Amino acid sequence: MIRFYNTLTRNKEEFKPIKEGNAGLYTCGPTVYDLAHIGNFRAYIFEDLLHRYLEYGGYKVLRVMNITDVDDKTIAGCEKESVSLKEYTDRYLTAFLEDMEILRLKKPDYLPRATEHIPEMVSLVKKLLDKGYAYEKDGAVYFSIAKFPSYGKMAGIDLSEIKSGARVDVDEYEKEDVRDFALWKEEKESVFWDTELGRGRPGWHIECSAMSMKYLGESFDIHTGGVDNIFPHHENEIAQSEAATGKKFVNYWMHCAHLLVNGEKMSKSKGNFYTLRDILKKGYNPVAVRYLLLSAHYRDPLNFSEKALKQAENTVSNYNAFYQSLDFCKSGIGNKEIKADIEKARKDFTAGLSDDLNISAALAGIFNLIKTVNIAVSEGTLGPEDAGDIKGFLEETDNVLVILDKEERKLSGEQQNLIKEREQARKDKDFKKSDEIRDVFKSQGILLEDTLYGTRWKTVKKGIK
Ligand code: AMP
Ligand code: ZN
């Protein structure tokens, strides 16, 4: 049984999908006006963990992540550079997709762009106008919050307390009620669409309602984002979707806490952010960024520091060293208890993640196993079959964690023979030969190290420009 904390009910609930064995998942994606920062990637990594763990649990996941490629910032950006909106946003979308790949994030099934779904948004707004939930004013269309009595339910907000329009929608249009939010904005800038609603562009919230329902249906299982999305974005999505369809929009709402810097939210506006490229230019391994963001529980705020990043880099490096070393456990006599130890680790891993993605408990299961195995190695009892079983388990859980360097593990037959030759040379105390072979590897960008388990190797760190 998998349980998730549902922001809507403020409870941990058993996950029961609408269609057995399936999970429909919607993730609020990036606004492509600039490079994403690693605070944004904390949200995407939490969602990646959710996606992968559902798959590990046997669910067939259908996942959608929108791309907001029209809003105030993207329009301002393209106008400033005198390029088309598409040219401007394509640049940041490409960078985002590259960053996703570097961080080993699974690609969602659909990455719909807002600008390619204007007809769907127009038809949703029309439906809300027809049903009397929306009204037109000076060329714009607003959602009337007063018509939707449960507004504010998820965010736990008392409507009577919302006095300033600024909290709901920061625009300067005249509205019937300051709390109402824009579904459609009148033509003001160079970017607009000529539609049945007049010339203008969609509001941000309607994008996510239109695109999620197009690909996942009017009701679907899970909707995610960062806690800053709860209000007003997700509250507005619920209001406009449920008003239009008369059905429950989403069953489980999951939100991750922020990535902080010195106790403050990492954000563009505060200027306290790092992009992934900033970090890689400093020479850090991107998998360390993945591990750092992954290894804290998604509902706990996480403070980012280079010290924490260095620690994550060490953990990832040791983890990979352990994994590689399993290939060299050729001599142990065999250890009957290892199978049970792996079973225990697997149980801890799944029990942890099934409990609202409790990653610390899941990782503790794996690290306890590594401790036990290290004892068996030092006692000479770990046999090749045991090592193979452990390797299989690490590869299985790596479908969720994705921190092993599997490709880099592949040495050619020639290189493997050379390692054996060097091991023999060391036994024969022919250190000249052993050093020569080490230098051959070095020239290929591979470092050899002599460990308790035999020779292990790693590629020299590569940074990107
Ligand atoms: P934005 O491009 O600002 O709409 O943000 C994209 C996603 O990143 C949203 O799900 C936000 O909630 C999330 N996000 C933004 N800043 C942070 C942060 N410092 N920590 C975690 N998530 C964040
Ligand atoms: Zn959204």
CSV table of C-alpha atoms and ligand atoms in Angstrom, one decimal:
chain,number,residue,atom,x,y,z
A,1,MET,CA,0.0,0.0,0.0
A,2,ILE,CA,1.3,3.4,-1.0
A,3,ARG,CA,0.3,6.4,1.1
A,4,PHE,CA,0.8,10.1,0.2
A,5,TYR,CA,0.2,13.3,2.1
A,6,ASN,CA,-2.7,15.0,0.3
A,7,THR,CA,-2.6,18.8,0.7
A,8,LEU,CA,-6.3,18.9,0.0
A,9,THR,CA,-7.2,16.9,3.1
A,10,ARG,CA,-4.1,17.5,5.1
A,11,ASN,CA,-3.8,13.8,5.7
A,12,LYS,CA,-1.7,10.9,4.6
A,13,GLU,CA,-4.0,8.8,2.4
A,14,GLU,CA,-3.7,5.4,0.7
A,15,PHE,CA,-3.2,6.0,-3.0
A,16,LYS,CA,-6.2,4.6,-4.9
A,17,PRO,CA,-6.0,5.4,-8.6
A,18,ILE,CA,-9.1,6.1,-10.7
A,19,LYS,CA,-8.1,3.3,-13.0
A,20,GLU,CA,-6.5,0.3,-11.3
A,21,GLY,CA,-2.9,-0.1,-12.0
A,22,ASN,CA,-2.6,3.3,-13.6
A,23,ALA,CA,-1.6,6.8,-12.4
A,24,GLY,CA,-2.3,10.1,-14.1
A,25,LEU,CA,0.2,12.7,-13.0
A,26,TYR,CA,0.3,16.4,-13.7
A,27,THR,CA,3.3,18.5,-12.9
A,28,CYS,CA,3.4,22.3,-13.1
A,29,GLY,CA,6.4,22.9,-15.4
A,30,PRO,CA,8.7,25.8,-16.0
A,31,THR,CA,8.1,29.3,-17.3
A,32,VAL,CA,10.7,29.4,-20.1
A,33,TYR,CA,11.9,33.0,-19.8
A,34,ASP,CA,15.3,32.2,-18.3
A,35,LEU,CA,17.3,29.2,-17.1
A,36,ALA,CA,15.7,27.2,-14.3
A,37,HIS,CA,17.5,27.3,-10.9
A,38,ILE,CA,18.2,24.3,-8.7
A,39,GLY,CA,15.3,25.4,-6.4
A,40,ASN,CA,13.0,24.7,-9.4
A,41,PHE,CA,14.8,21.4,-9.9
A,42,ARG,CA,14.0,20.4,-6.3
A,43,ALA,CA,10.4,20.3,-7.4
A,44,TYR,CA,11.1,18.4,-10.6
A,45,ILE,CA,13.3,15.9,-8.7
A,46,PHE,CA,10.6,15.2,-6.2
A,47,GLU,CA,8.2,14.6,-9.0
A,48,ASP,CA,10.7,12.4,-10.7
A,49,LEU,CA,11.0,10.3,-7.6
A,50,LEU,CA,7.2,10.1,-7.4
A,51,HIS,CA,7.0,9.1,-11.1
A,52,ARG,CA,9.7,6.5,-10.8
A,53,TYR,CA,8.5,5.0,-7.5
A,54,LEU,CA,5.0,4.6,-8.9
A,55,GLU,CA,6.5,2.7,-11.8
A,56,TYR,CA,8.7,0.6,-9.5
A,57,GLY,CA,5.4,-0.2,-7.7
A,58,GLY,CA,4.0,-1.5,-11.0
A,59,TYR,CA,1.8,1.4,-11.9
A,60,LYS,CA,1.5,2.5,-15.5
A,61,VAL,CA,2.1,6.3,-15.2
A,62,LEU,CA,0.8,8.8,-17.7
A,63,ARG,CA,2.6,12.1,-16.9
A,64,VAL,CA,2.2,15.6,-18.2
A,65,MET,CA,4.4,18.6,-17.5
A,66,ASN,CA,3.3,21.9,-19.0
A,67,ILE,CA,5.6,24.5,-20.5
A,68,THR,CA,4.5,28.0,-19.8
A,69,ASP,CA,5.8,29.8,-22.9
A,70,VAL,CA,3.6,32.9,-22.7
A,71,ASP,CA,3.2,35.2,-19.7
A,72,ASP,CA,4.4,38.7,-18.6
A,73,LYS,CA,8.0,37.7,-18.4
A,74,THR,CA,8.3,35.8,-21.6
A,75,ILE,CA,6.6,38.6,-23.5
A,76,ALA,CA,8.8,41.2,-21.8
A,77,GLY,CA,11.9,39.1,-22.7
A,78,CYS,CA,11.1,38.7,-26.4
A,79,GLU,CA,10.1,42.4,-26.8
A,80,LYS,CA,13.4,43.5,-25.2
A,81,GLU,CA,15.4,41.4,-27.6
A,82,SER,CA,13.1,42.1,-30.6
A,83,VAL,CA,12.8,38.4,-31.4
A,84,SER,CA,9.6,36.3,-31.7
A,85,LEU,CA,8.1,34.8,-28.6
A,86,LYS,CA,8.9,31.4,-30.0
A,87,GLU,CA,12.5,32.1,-30.7
A,88,TYR,CA,12.9,33.5,-27.2
A,89,THR,CA,11.2,30.6,-25.4
A,90,ASP,CA,12.7,27.9,-27.5
A,91,ARG,CA,16.1,28.9,-26.2
A,92,TYR,CA,15.1,28.3,-22.6
A,93,LEU,CA,13.0,25.2,-23.3
A,94,THR,CA,16.1,23.6,-25.0
A,95,ALA,CA,18.2,24.5,-22.0
A,96,PHE,CA,15.6,23.1,-19.6
A,97,LEU,CA,15.4,19.8,-21.5
A,98,GLU,CA,19.2,19.6,-21.4
A,99,ASP,CA,19.3,20.2,-17.7
A,100,MET,CA,16.6,17.6,-17.2
A,101,GLU,CA,18.7,15.0,-19.0
A,102,ILE,CA,21.9,15.9,-17.0
A,103,LEU,CA,19.9,15.5,-13.8
A,104,ARG,CA,18.6,12.2,-15.1
A,105,LEU,CA,15.0,13.3,-14.9
A,106,LYS,CA,12.5,11.0,-16.7
A,107,LYS,CA,10.9,12.8,-19.6
A,108,PRO,CA,7.1,13.1,-19.1
A,109,ASP,CA,4.9,11.6,-21.7
A,110,TYR,CA,3.7,15.0,-22.7
A,111,LEU,CA,5.3,18.4,-22.5
A,112,PRO,CA,2.6,20.6,-23.8
A,113,ARG,CA,3.4,24.2,-24.6
A,114,ALA,CA,0.7,26.8,-23.6
A,115,THR,CA,1.0,28.6,-27.0
A,116,GLU,CA,0.0,25.4,-28.8
A,117,HIS,CA,-3.2,25.0,-26.7
A,118,ILE,CA,-4.9,28.3,-27.1
A,119,PRO,CA,-8.1,26.8,-28.6
A,120,GLU,CA,-8.5,24.4,-25.6
A,121,MET,CA,-8.1,27.3,-23.2
A,122,VAL,CA,-10.6,29.5,-25.1
A,123,SER,CA,-13.2,26.7,-25.1
A,124,LEU,CA,-12.7,26.2,-21.3
A,125,VAL,CA,-13.2,30.0,-20.7
A,126,LYS,CA,-16.3,29.9,-23.0
A,127,LYS,CA,-17.7,27.1,-20.9
A,128,LEU,CA,-17.2,29.1,-17.7
A,129,LEU,CA,-18.9,32.1,-19.3
A,130,ASP,CA,-21.8,30.0,-20.5
A,131,LYS,CA,-22.3,28.5,-17.0
A,132,GLY,CA,-22.2,31.9,-15.4
A,133,TYR,CA,-18.9,31.4,-13.5
A,134,ALA,CA,-17.0,34.0,-15.5
A,135,TYR,CA,-17.7,37.5,-16.8
A,136,GLU,CA,-16.2,39.8,-19.3
A,137,LYS,CA,-14.9,43.3,-18.5
A,138,ASP,CA,-13.0,45.6,-20.8
A,139,GLY,CA,-11.9,42.9,-23.1
A,140,ALA,CA,-10.7,40.6,-20.3
A,141,VAL,CA,-12.5,37.6,-18.8
A,142,TYR,CA,-12.5,36.9,-15.0
A,143,PHE,CA,-13.5,34.0,-12.8
A,144,SER,CA,-16.0,35.1,-10.2
A,145,ILE,CA,-14.9,33.6,-6.9
A,146,ALA,CA,-18.2,34.5,-5.2
A,147,LYS,CA,-19.9,31.9,-7.5
A,148,PHE,CA,-17.7,29.1,-6.3
A,149,PRO,CA,-18.4,28.6,-2.6
A,150,SER,CA,-15.6,26.1,-1.9
A,151,TYR,CA,-12.9,28.5,-3.1
A,152,GLY,CA,-10.0,28.6,-0.7
A,153,LYS,CA,-10.6,25.1,0.6
A,154,MET,CA,-7.2,23.6,-0.3
A,155,ALA,CA,-5.1,26.6,0.8
A,156,GLY,CA,-7.2,26.9,4.0
A,157,ILE,CA,-8.0,30.4,3.1
A,158,ASP,CA,-11.0,32.3,4.4
A,159,LEU,CA,-12.4,34.3,1.5
A,160,SER,CA,-13.5,37.1,3.7
A,161,GLU,CA,-9.9,37.7,4.6
A,162,ILE,CA,-8.8,38.2,1.0
A,163,LYS,CA,-9.2,41.9,0.7
A,164,SER,CA,-6.4,42.8,-1.6
A,165,GLY,CA,-6.5,41.8,-5.2
A,166,ALA,CA,-2.7,41.6,-5.1
A,167,ARG,CA,-2.9,38.3,-3.2
A,168,VAL,CA,-5.0,36.6,-5.9
A,169,ASP,CA,-3.9,38.1,-9.1
A,170,VAL,CA,-1.4,40.8,-9.6
A,171,ASP,CA,-2.9,42.8,-12.5
A,172,GLU,CA,-4.3,46.2,-12.7
A,173,TYR,CA,-7.5,45.5,-14.6
A,174,GLU,CA,-10.8,46.7,-13.3
A,175,LYS,CA,-12.8,43.7,-11.8
A,176,GLU,CA,-16.2,43.2,-10.2
A,177,ASP,CA,-14.5,41.9,-7.2
A,178,VAL,CA,-10.8,42.4,-6.3
A,179,ARG,CA,-10.5,38.7,-5.5
A,180,ASP,CA,-11.4,37.6,-9.0
A,181,PHE,CA,-8.7,36.3,-11.2
A,182,ALA,CA,-8.1,36.6,-15.0
A,183,LEU,CA,-8.9,33.7,-17.3
A,184,TRP,CA,-8.2,35.8,-20.4
A,185,LYS,CA,-6.3,39.0,-20.6
A,186,GLU,CA,-7.1,41.7,-23.1
A,187,GLU,CA,-4.6,42.6,-25.9
A,188,LYS,CA,-2.0,44.9,-24.4
A,189,GLU,CA,1.4,43.7,-25.7
A,190,SER,CA,2.8,42.6,-29.1
A,191,VAL,CA,1.8,39.0,-28.3
A,192,PHE,CA,-1.9,38.1,-28.6
A,193,TRP,CA,-4.3,35.7,-30.3
A,194,ASP,CA,-7.4,36.7,-32.2
A,195,THR,CA,-10.1,34.4,-30.8
A,196,GLU,CA,-13.8,34.1,-30.0
A,197,LEU,CA,-13.0,35.8,-26.7
A,198,GLY,CA,-11.5,38.8,-28.6
A,199,ARG,CA,-7.8,39.7,-29.0
A,200,GLY,CA,-5.7,38.8,-26.0
A,201,ARG,CA,-3.9,35.9,-24.3
A,202,PRO,CA,-4.7,33.4,-21.6
A,203,GLY,CA,-4.1,33.8,-17.9
A,204,TRP,CA,-1.6,31.5,-16.3
A,205,HIS,CA,-4.0,29.3,-14.3
A,206,ILE,CA,-6.3,28.4,-17.2
A,207,GLU,CA,-3.3,26.9,-19.0
A,208,CYS,CA,-2.8,24.2,-16.5
A,209,SER,CA,-6.5,23.3,-16.3
A,210,ALA,CA,-6.9,23.1,-20.1
A,211,MET,CA,-3.7,21.1,-20.7
A,212,SER,CA,-4.1,18.7,-17.8
A,213,MET,CA,-7.7,17.9,-18.7
A,214,LYS,CA,-6.8,17.5,-22.3
A,215,TYR,CA,-4.2,14.8,-21.7
A,216,LEU,CA,-5.4,13.2,-18.4
A,217,GLY,CA,-9.2,13.6,-18.5
A,218,GLU,CA,-11.5,15.8,-16.5
A,219,SER,CA,-10.7,14.0,-13.3
A,220,PHE,CA,-7.2,12.5,-12.7
A,221,ASP,CA,-5.1,11.1,-9.9
A,222,ILE,CA,-2.2,13.3,-8.8
A,223,HIS,CA,-1.2,17.0,-9.3
A,224,THR,CA,2.1,18.3,-8.0
A,225,GLY,CA,4.1,21.5,-7.6
A,226,GLY,CA,6.0,23.5,-5.0
A,227,VAL,CA,4.2,24.8,-2.0
A,228,ASP,CA,4.2,28.3,-3.5
A,229,ASN,CA,1.9,26.9,-6.2
A,230,ILE,CA,-0.9,26.0,-3.7
A,231,PHE,CA,-2.2,29.5,-3.6
A,232,PRO,CA,-3.4,31.0,-5.8
A,233,HIS,CA,-2.4,28.8,-8.7
A,234,HIS,CA,-3.7,25.4,-7.7
A,235,GLU,CA,-6.7,26.9,-5.8
A,236,ASN,CA,-7.6,28.7,-9.0
A,237,GLU,CA,-7.1,25.5,-11.1
A,238,ILE,CA,-9.5,23.7,-8.9
A,239,ALA,CA,-12.1,26.4,-9.0
A,240,GLN,CA,-12.2,26.9,-12.8
A,241,SER,CA,-11.9,23.1,-13.6
A,242,GLU,CA,-14.6,22.0,-11.2
A,243,ALA,CA,-16.9,24.8,-12.1
A,244,ALA,CA,-16.5,23.9,-15.8
A,245,THR,CA,-17.0,20.1,-15.5
A,246,GLY,CA,-19.0,19.7,-12.3
A,247,LYS,CA,-16.6,16.9,-11.4
A,248,LYS,CA,-13.8,16.5,-8.9
A,249,PHE,CA,-10.6,17.7,-10.7
A,250,VAL,CA,-7.8,16.0,-8.8
A,251,ASN,CA,-7.8,13.4,-6.1
A,252,TYR,CA,-4.3,13.9,-4.6
A,253,TRP,CA,-2.4,17.2,-4.4
A,254,MET,CA,1.3,16.9,-3.5
A,255,HIS,CA,3.6,19.8,-2.9
A,256,CYS,CA,7.2,20.0,-2.1
A,257,ALA,CA,8.8,22.4,0.4
A,258,HIS,CA,11.3,24.9,-0.9
A,259,LEU,CA,15.0,24.8,-1.4
A,260,LEU,CA,16.5,27.5,0.8
A,261,VAL,CA,19.7,29.5,0.9
A,262,ASN,CA,20.6,30.7,4.4
A,263,GLY,CA,17.0,30.0,5.4
A,264,GLU,CA,15.4,31.9,2.5
A,265,LYS,CA,13.6,30.5,-0.5
A,266,MET,CA,15.9,30.2,-3.5
A,267,SER,CA,14.4,32.4,-6.1
A,268,LYS,CA,15.2,34.6,-9.1
A,269,SER,CA,13.8,37.7,-7.5
A,270,LYS,CA,16.0,37.4,-4.4
A,271,GLY,CA,19.1,36.8,-6.6
A,272,ASN,CA,20.2,33.9,-4.2
A,273,PHE,CA,20.0,31.2,-6.9
A,274,TYR,CA,22.3,28.8,-8.7
A,275,THR,CA,21.5,27.4,-12.0
A,276,LEU,CA,22.7,23.8,-12.8
A,277,ARG,CA,25.2,25.3,-15.1
A,278,ASP,CA,26.6,27.6,-12.3
A,279,ILE,CA,27.2,24.4,-10.3
A,280,LEU,CA,28.7,22.3,-13.1
A,281,LYS,CA,31.1,25.1,-14.0
A,282,LYS,CA,32.5,24.8,-10.5
A,283,GLY,CA,33.3,21.2,-11.4
A,284,TYR,CA,30.7,19.4,-9.3
A,285,ASN,CA,29.2,16.1,-10.5
A,286,PRO,CA,25.6,16.6,-11.6
A,287,VAL,CA,24.6,13.4,-9.9
A,288,ALA,CA,25.6,15.0,-6.6
A,289,VAL,CA,23.0,17.7,-7.3
A,290,ARG,CA,20.5,15.0,-8.0
A,291,TYR,CA,21.3,13.1,-4.8
A,292,LEU,CA,21.3,16.2,-2.7
A,293,LEU,CA,17.9,17.3,-3.8
A,294,LEU,CA,16.6,13.7,-3.7
A,295,SER,CA,17.9,12.6,-0.3
A,296,ALA,CA,15.8,15.0,1.8
A,297,HIS,CA,12.2,14.4,2.4
A,298,TYR,CA,10.2,16.4,-0.1
A,299,ARG,CA,8.0,18.0,2.5
A,300,ASP,CA,11.0,19.3,4.6
A,301,PRO,CA,12.6,22.5,3.6
A,302,LEU,CA,16.2,21.9,2.5
A,303,ASN,CA,19.0,24.4,2.9
A,304,PHE,CA,21.4,24.4,0.0
A,305,SER,CA,25.1,24.9,0.6
A,306,GLU,CA,28.3,23.9,-1.2
A,307,LYS,CA,29.3,22.0,1.9
A,308,ALA,CA,26.1,19.9,1.6
A,309,LEU,CA,26.8,19.5,-2.1
A,310,LYS,CA,30.4,18.2,-1.4
A,311,GLN,CA,29.0,15.7,1.1
A,312,ALA,CA,26.5,14.5,-1.5
A,313,GLU,CA,29.3,14.2,-4.0
A,314,ASN,CA,31.3,12.0,-1.6
A,315,THR,CA,28.3,9.8,-0.9
A,316,VAL,CA,27.6,9.3,-4.6
A,317,SER,CA,31.3,8.6,-5.2
A,318,ASN,CA,31.5,6.0,-2.4
A,319,TYR,CA,28.2,4.5,-3.5
A,320,ASN,CA,29.5,4.0,-7.0
A,321,ALA,CA,32.8,2.7,-5.7
A,322,PHE,CA,31.0,0.1,-3.6
A,323,TYR,CA,28.9,-0.9,-6.7
A,324,GLN,CA,31.9,-1.3,-8.9
A,325,SER,CA,33.8,-3.2,-6.2
A,326,LEU,CA,31.2,-5.9,-6.4
A,327,ASP,CA,32.7,-6.9,-9.8
A,328,PHE,CA,35.9,-7.8,-8.0
A,329,CYS,CA,34.5,-10.0,-5.3
A,330,LYS,CA,35.8,-13.2,-6.8
A,331,SER,CA,37.4,-15.1,-3.8
A,332,GLY,CA,34.9,-15.2,-0.9
A,333,ILE,CA,33.6,-18.5,0.4
A,334,GLY,CA,29.9,-17.4,0.2
A,335,ASN,CA,27.6,-16.0,2.9
A,336,LYS,CA,24.2,-17.6,3.5
A,337,GLU,CA,22.8,-14.6,5.2
A,338,ILE,CA,23.2,-12.2,2.3
A,339,LYS,CA,19.9,-13.1,0.7
A,340,ALA,CA,18.0,-12.3,3.8
A,341,ASP,CA,20.0,-9.1,4.2
A,342,ILE,CA,19.0,-8.0,0.7
A,343,GLU,CA,15.4,-8.9,1.4
A,344,LYS,CA,15.4,-6.8,4.5
A,345,ALA,CA,17.0,-3.8,2.6
A,346,ARG,CA,14.3,-4.2,-0.1
A,347,LYS,CA,11.6,-4.2,2.5
A,348,ASP,CA,13.0,-1.0,4.1
A,349,PHE,CA,13.3,0.6,0.7
A,350,THR,CA,9.7,0.0,-0.3
A,351,ALA,CA,8.2,0.6,3.2
A,352,GLY,CA,10.0,3.9,3.3
A,353,LEU,CA,9.0,5.2,-0.1
A,354,SER,CA,5.5,3.8,0.3
A,355,ASP,CA,5.1,6.0,3.4
A,356,ASP,CA,4.8,9.4,1.6
A,357,LEU,CA,8.1,9.0,-0.2
A,358,ASN,CA,10.2,8.7,3.0
A,359,ILE,CA,13.5,8.7,1.2
A,360,SER,CA,15.6,8.7,4.4
A,361,ALA,CA,14.1,5.4,5.6
A,362,ALA,CA,14.5,3.9,2.1
A,363,LEU,CA,18.1,4.9,1.8
A,364,ALA,CA,18.8,3.7,5.4
A,365,GLY,CA,17.8,0.2,4.2
A,366,ILE,CA,20.4,0.3,1.4
A,367,PHE,CA,23.2,1.8,3.6
A,368,ASN,CA,22.6,-0.8,6.3
A,369,LEU,CA,23.0,-3.5,3.7
A,370,ILE,CA,26.3,-1.9,2.5
A,371,LYS,CA,27.6,-1.9,6.1
A,372,THR,CA,26.8,-5.6,6.4
A,373,VAL,CA,28.4,-6.4,3.1
A,374,ASN,CA,31.6,-4.5,4.0
A,375,ILE,CA,31.9,-6.7,7.1
A,376,ALA,CA,31.5,-9.8,5.0
A,377,VAL,CA,34.1,-8.6,2.5
A,378,SER,CA,36.6,-7.9,5.3
A,379,GLU,CA,36.0,-11.3,6.7
A,380,GLY,CA,36.4,-12.9,3.3
A,381,THR,CA,33.0,-14.4,3.2
A,382,LEU,CA,31.4,-12.5,0.3
A,383,GLY,CA,31.3,-14.8,-2.7
A,384,PRO,CA,30.7,-14.0,-6.4
A,385,GLU,CA,27.1,-15.1,-6.2
A,386,ASP,CA,26.4,-12.9,-3.2
A,387,ALA,CA,28.1,-10.0,-5.0
A,388,GLY,CA,25.9,-10.6,-8.0
A,389,ASP,CA,22.7,-10.6,-5.9
A,390,ILE,CA,23.7,-7.3,-4.2
A,391,LYS,CA,24.5,-5.7,-7.6
A,392,GLY,CA,21.1,-6.8,-8.9
A,393,PHE,CA,19.4,-5.2,-5.9
A,394,LEU,CA,21.3,-1.9,-6.4
A,395,GLU,CA,20.4,-1.9,-10.0
A,396,GLU,CA,16.8,-2.5,-9.2
A,397,THR,CA,16.6,0.3,-6.7
A,398,ASP,CA,18.5,2.5,-9.1
A,399,ASN,CA,15.5,2.5,-11.4
A,400,VAL,CA,14.1,4.9,-8.7
A,401,LEU,CA,17.3,6.6,-7.5
A,402,VAL,CA,19.3,6.8,-10.7
A,403,ILE,CA,22.6,7.6,-9.0
A,404,LEU,CA,24.8,4.7,-10.3
A,405,ASP,CA,27.2,5.4,-13.1
A,406,LYS,CA,26.3,2.4,-15.2
A,407,GLU,CA,27.6,3.5,-18.6
A,408,GLU,CA,30.9,4.5,-17.2
A,409,ARG,CA,31.2,1.1,-15.6
A,410,LYS,CA,31.8,-0.6,-18.9
A,411,LEU,CA,35.4,-1.3,-19.6
A,412,SER,CA,36.5,-2.9,-22.8
A,413,GLY,CA,37.8,-6.5,-22.7
A,414,GLU,CA,41.3,-5.2,-23.4
A,415,GLN,CA,41.1,-2.8,-20.4
A,416,GLN,CA,39.8,-5.6,-18.2
A,417,ASN,CA,42.8,-7.8,-19.2
A,418,LEU,CA,45.1,-4.9,-18.5
A,419,ILE,CA,43.7,-4.5,-15.0
A,420,LYS,CA,44.3,-8.2,-14.4
A,421,GLU,CA,47.8,-7.9,-15.7
A,422,ARG,CA,48.4,-5.0,-13.3
A,423,GLU,CA,47.0,-7.0,-10.3
A,424,GLN,CA,49.4,-9.8,-11.1
A,425,ALA,CA,52.3,-7.3,-11.4
A,426,ARG,CA,51.4,-6.0,-7.9
A,427,LYS,CA,51.4,-9.5,-6.5
A,428,ASP,CA,54.8,-10.0,-8.1
A,429,LYS,CA,55.9,-6.7,-6.6
A,430,ASP,CA,56.6,-5.4,-10.1
A,431,PHE,CA,55.7,-1.9,-9.2
A,432,LYS,CA,57.3,-0.4,-12.3
A,433,LYS,CA,54.9,-2.4,-14.5
A,434,SER,CA,52.0,-1.7,-12.3
A,435,ASP,CA,52.6,2.1,-12.4
A,436,GLU,CA,53.0,2.0,-16.2
A,437,ILE,CA,49.6,0.3,-16.6
A,438,ARG,CA,48.1,2.9,-14.2
A,439,ASP,CA,49.5,5.6,-16.5
A,440,VAL,CA,48.0,4.0,-19.5
A,441,PHE,CA,44.6,4.3,-17.8
A,442,LYS,CA,45.3,7.8,-16.7
A,443,SER,CA,45.9,8.9,-20.3
A,444,GLN,CA,42.4,7.5,-21.1
A,445,GLY,CA,40.8,9.6,-18.3
A,446,ILE,CA,40.5,6.6,-15.9
A,447,LEU,CA,41.9,6.6,-12.4
A,448,LEU,CA,42.8,3.2,-10.9
A,449,GLU,CA,42.7,2.7,-7.1
A,450,ASP,CA,43.8,-0.3,-5.1
A,451,THR,CA,41.2,-1.1,-2.5
A,452,LEU,CA,40.1,-3.8,-0.1
A,453,TYR,CA,38.1,-5.3,-2.9
A,454,GLY,CA,40.8,-5.3,-5.5
A,455,THR,CA,41.3,-2.7,-8.2
A,456,ARG,CA,38.5,-0.2,-8.7
A,457,TRP,CA,38.4,2.6,-11.2
A,458,LYS,CA,36.6,5.8,-11.9
A,459,THR,CA,36.5,8.3,-14.7
A,460,VAL,CA,38.0,11.7,-14.1
A,461,LYS,CA,35.3,14.2,-13.5
A,462,LYS,CA,34.1,16.0,-16.6
A,463,GLY,CA,32.5,19.5,-16.3
A,464,ILE,CA,30.3,21.1,-19.0
A,465,LYS,CA,30.8,24.6,-20.3
B,1,AMP,P1,8.2,28.7,-11.6
B,1,AMP,O1,9.0,28.6,-12.9
B,1,AMP,O2,8.6,29.8,-10.7
B,1,AMP,O3,6.7,28.6,-11.9
B,1,AMP,O4,8.5,27.4,-10.8
B,1,AMP,C1,8.5,26.1,-11.3
B,1,AMP,C2,8.4,25.1,-10.2
B,1,AMP,O5,9.5,25.2,-9.3
B,1,AMP,C3,7.1,25.3,-9.4
B,1,AMP,O6,6.6,24.0,-9.1
B,1,AMP,C4,7.6,26.0,-8.1
B,1,AMP,O7,6.8,25.7,-7.0
B,1,AMP,C5,9.0,25.4,-8.0
B,1,AMP,N1,9.9,26.2,-7.2
B,1,AMP,C6,10.3,27.5,-7.4
B,1,AMP,N2,11.2,27.9,-6.5
B,1,AMP,C7,11.5,26.8,-5.7
B,1,AMP,C8,12.4,26.5,-4.6
B,1,AMP,N3,13.2,27.5,-4.1
B,1,AMP,N4,12.3,25.3,-4.0
B,1,AMP,C9,11.5,24.3,-4.5
B,1,AMP,N5,10.7,24.5,-5.5
B,1,AMP,C10,10.6,25.7,-6.1
B,2,ZN,ZN,0.3,24.9,-13.2
